[in-house]
Amino acid sequence: WDAEAERRLRSLDGHSARVGALSWNQHWLSSGGRDSLIVQHDVRSRNHVVSTYVGHTQEVCGLKWNDEGSTLASGGNENLLCLWDASMSRRGNNSGNGYNNNHANFDSSNIGPRLALTQHKAAVKALAWCPFHRGLLASGGGTADRTIKFWNTNSGAVLNSIDTGSQVCSLLWSKHQREICSSHGFSENQLILWKYPTMTKIQEFKGHTARVLHMDQSPDGGCVVSAAADETLRFWDVFGSPPNERKANNLAMGNFCGSPMVR
């Protein structure tokens, strides 16, 4: 879509069932479907399907490329977290990934995951790459899991696991602080701000009446918008203004004490 003109530019096919997850990587758009496939689209090309990632056995409900565009994380309804290398698509082969390609949808153009991680006990929808620690990924599990897990994506090791008390629907790192925000479902349908790496709870944000499915943040990283199953969007001052803006405001007010930010 051209968002400014509110005009559809083109339609991209490739899935045989609903598409529930999307993630951009420059001119690539990755889509995850209920058909358990992840399709890589090159939006510049007429023949847009670059490759198909095969590793999940149920619906793909979470997708997130890292900032470098080198690794894609995917989460599925079968509780699987998979990691895929962009270089695998560019080579167009499956050799050396250690994945057994005995899948009903597999053919020679399909790609298997570099790592398939099985520690979650429910669907993995929430995924977020850390902006200040390369290779660190946070993932959240559904109702039967309730945990936020932190991963070394080079080795696949779990660095930490925190029981949040309810299903984790979305995760968002602060751009300026060592903090992470999680959104949840039953029973509180809240957002929780955590200090990383201690995972001390800083604050809860309540207002939604159904599970909070998605979050995103403003360009300056201060405001968070949440979208929930109660069909509302809510805007929250979660992370506060950027450090340089806070400094300018403090100087303007004649505050030279370096007082901490109050949310």
XYZ file of C-alpha atoms in Angstrom:
263
model
C 0.000 0.000 0.000
C 0.922 3.631 -0.592
C -0.043 4.895 2.856
C -0.149 8.570 1.907
C -2.262 8.030 -1.200
C -4.280 5.228 0.452
C -3.794 3.206 -2.708
C -2.973 -0.467 -3.179
C 0.257 -0.917 -5.115
C 0.170 -4.686 -5.658
C -0.929 -8.007 -4.168
C 1.561 -10.717 -3.222
C 0.480 -14.343 -3.265
C 2.292 -17.469 -2.058
C 0.187 -18.754 0.838
C -2.707 -21.228 0.810
C -4.175 -20.019 4.125
C -4.457 -16.783 6.113
C -1.365 -14.633 6.632
C -0.906 -13.755 10.309
C 2.624 -12.316 10.536
C 4.765 -9.891 8.507
C 8.272 -8.471 8.839
C 10.263 -6.129 6.566
C 13.942 -6.483 5.692
C 14.781 -3.634 3.277
C 13.147 -4.643 -0.026
C 12.179 -8.063 1.310
C 8.836 -8.716 2.951
C 8.535 -11.936 4.953
C 5.080 -13.385 5.507
C 4.013 -16.220 7.802
C 0.816 -18.154 7.258
C -1.583 -20.666 8.679
C -0.159 -23.077 6.080
C 2.973 -23.216 8.339
C 5.151 -21.582 5.658
C 7.256 -18.420 5.652
C 7.484 -16.831 2.205
C 10.177 -14.295 1.273
C 8.934 -11.681 -1.204
C 11.179 -9.300 -3.148
C 8.759 -6.415 -3.665
C 10.902 -4.978 -6.502
C 10.482 -8.055 -8.670
C 7.586 -9.182 -10.838
C 8.278 -12.776 -9.737
C 8.302 -11.749 -6.094
C 8.698 -15.098 -4.279
C 12.411 -15.450 -3.511
C 12.262 -18.531 -1.298
C 10.078 -20.432 1.133
C 11.138 -21.243 4.690
C 9.912 -24.650 5.866
C 10.276 -25.623 9.523
C 6.999 -25.002 11.316
C 4.215 -27.577 11.381
C 1.424 -25.232 12.488
C 0.520 -21.585 11.926
C 3.365 -19.044 11.944
C 2.176 -16.383 14.396
C 5.338 -14.302 14.943
C 8.059 -12.917 12.631
C 10.871 -10.447 13.289
C 14.071 -9.599 11.370
C 17.020 -8.291 13.376
C 18.256 -4.740 12.707
C 21.170 -5.975 10.595
C 18.799 -7.895 8.344
C 20.881 -11.037 8.751
C 18.613 -13.239 10.911
C 14.860 -13.847 10.968
C 13.137 -15.161 14.094
C 9.809 -16.949 13.723
C 7.351 -18.333 16.244
C 4.687 -20.953 15.680
C 1.514 -22.337 17.215
C 3.348 -25.644 17.766
C 5.498 -23.835 20.407
C 8.537 -23.700 18.112
C 10.964 -20.782 17.815
C 13.047 -20.909 14.620
C 16.039 -18.852 13.485
C 16.796 -18.384 9.793
C 19.805 -16.781 8.088
C 19.247 -14.351 5.213
C 22.351 -15.771 3.526
C 20.545 -19.105 3.210
C 17.953 -17.485 0.951
C 20.581 -15.774 -1.155
C 22.413 -19.057 -1.714
C 19.137 -20.848 -2.351
C 20.263 -24.117 -0.803
C 19.694 -26.139 2.349
C 23.075 -27.717 2.883
C 24.637 -27.650 6.292
C 21.664 -26.395 8.301
C 21.076 -29.686 10.065
C 17.344 -29.594 9.357
C 15.455 -32.650 8.193
C 13.488 -31.491 5.149
C 10.876 -34.275 5.355
C 7.993 -31.818 5.134
C 4.900 -32.157 2.953
C 5.574 -28.747 1.376
C 9.311 -29.219 0.886
C 10.972 -28.923 -2.493
C 14.474 -28.047 -3.655
C 13.815 -24.266 -3.458
C 12.820 -24.382 0.214
C 15.005 -23.421 3.151
C 15.249 -25.039 6.597
C 16.020 -23.185 9.861
C 19.512 -22.760 11.294
C 18.112 -23.405 14.778
C 14.777 -24.831 15.953
C 14.264 -24.110 19.666
C 11.695 -26.060 21.660
C 11.828 -24.625 25.193
C 8.507 -22.738 25.043
C 5.398 -24.647 26.164
C 2.828 -22.635 24.189
C 2.551 -20.635 20.964
C 5.328 -18.099 20.345
C 3.862 -14.851 19.031
C 5.960 -12.202 20.810
C 9.459 -11.600 19.387
C 11.841 -8.654 19.847
C 15.536 -8.185 18.986
C 17.599 -6.254 21.520
C 18.829 -2.895 20.108
C 21.916 -2.664 22.356
C 23.162 -6.286 22.481
C 23.778 -7.939 19.137
C 22.354 -11.444 18.835
C 20.064 -11.130 21.892
C 16.439 -12.088 21.217
C 13.442 -11.923 23.563
C 10.461 -14.210 22.991
C 7.149 -14.651 24.779
C 4.957 -17.729 25.177
C 1.196 -18.186 25.285
C -1.222 -19.137 28.044
C 0.358 -22.489 28.944
C 3.842 -20.946 29.006
C 3.581 -17.328 30.278
C 7.347 -16.776 30.118
C 9.638 -14.236 28.518
C 12.826 -15.972 27.407
C 16.093 -14.355 26.381
C 18.253 -16.159 23.828
C 21.799 -16.156 22.549
C 20.873 -16.595 18.898
C 24.365 -17.682 17.899
C 24.308 -20.779 20.113
C 20.581 -21.153 20.821
C 21.174 -21.024 24.592
C 18.510 -19.644 26.941
C 20.084 -16.804 28.942
C 17.093 -16.172 31.220
C 13.422 -17.101 31.593
C 10.837 -15.085 33.548
C 7.316 -16.247 34.458
C 5.062 -13.227 33.858
C 1.858 -14.816 35.188
C -0.120 -14.521 31.928
C 0.204 -15.089 28.195
C 2.762 -12.859 26.473
C 1.363 -11.380 23.262
C 3.952 -8.780 22.265
C 7.390 -7.465 23.269
C 9.066 -4.111 22.666
C 12.562 -2.932 23.671
C 13.223 0.678 24.622
C 15.383 2.567 22.119
C 17.111 4.577 24.864
C 16.948 2.646 28.144
C 17.796 -0.926 29.125
C 14.109 -1.723 29.458
C 11.592 -3.977 27.751
C 7.791 -3.745 27.600
C 5.512 -6.777 27.381
C 1.796 -6.972 26.585
C -0.505 -9.624 27.988
C -3.841 -11.374 27.849
C -6.063 -12.902 30.537
C -6.622 -11.834 33.207
C -5.312 -8.262 33.420
C -4.792 -7.486 29.682
C -2.020 -5.109 30.696
C 1.337 -3.778 29.543
C 4.316 -4.325 31.866
C 7.561 -2.359 31.806
C 10.627 -4.326 32.985
C 14.188 -3.318 33.824
C 16.750 -5.415 31.916
C 18.647 -7.580 32.798
C 17.283 -7.841 36.370
C 13.707 -8.123 35.015
C 12.455 -6.036 37.914
C 8.908 -4.843 37.240
C 8.900 -1.033 36.905
C 5.241 -0.302 36.134
C 2.000 -1.812 34.817
C -0.284 -0.050 32.334
C -3.959 -1.087 32.459
C -6.944 -0.039 30.379
C -7.566 -2.693 27.738
C -10.433 -5.123 28.316
C -9.115 -7.933 26.071
C -5.690 -9.323 25.246
C -3.169 -6.826 23.898
C -2.131 -8.325 20.578
C 0.356 -5.801 19.173
C 2.605 -2.919 20.215
C 4.736 -0.404 18.376
C 6.566 2.752 19.406
C 6.844 6.305 18.127
C 9.905 7.329 16.074
C 11.463 9.019 19.122
C 10.948 5.830 21.155
C 8.908 7.420 23.934
C 5.271 6.633 23.163
C 3.896 3.108 22.773
C 0.702 2.305 20.895
C -1.108 -0.936 21.723
C -3.762 -2.755 19.704
C -6.031 -5.181 21.515
C -8.855 -7.626 20.888
C -11.194 -5.049 22.454
C -10.877 -3.256 19.077
C -9.175 -0.187 20.531
C -5.816 1.501 20.054
C -4.314 3.054 23.170
C -1.320 5.378 23.410
C 0.944 5.209 26.451
C 3.902 7.196 27.775
C 5.933 4.082 28.569
C 9.597 4.779 27.883
C 9.587 8.551 28.332
C 11.231 11.132 26.081
C 14.721 10.529 24.610
C 17.689 11.437 26.852
C 18.742 14.477 24.771
C 15.176 15.832 24.861
C 14.941 15.340 28.633
C 18.247 17.166 29.066
C 17.022 20.091 26.971
C 13.770 20.258 28.951
C 15.631 20.204 32.259
C 17.879 23.072 31.151
C 14.901 25.049 29.912
C 13.241 24.702 33.315
C 16.427 25.657 35.132
C 16.748 22.176 36.611
C 20.457 21.401 36.971
C 20.050 18.651 39.560
C 19.848 15.792 37.090
C 16.620 14.558 38.653
C 15.397 11.183 37.373
C 12.644 10.890 34.809
C 9.170 10.421 36.274
C 6.659 8.355 34.341
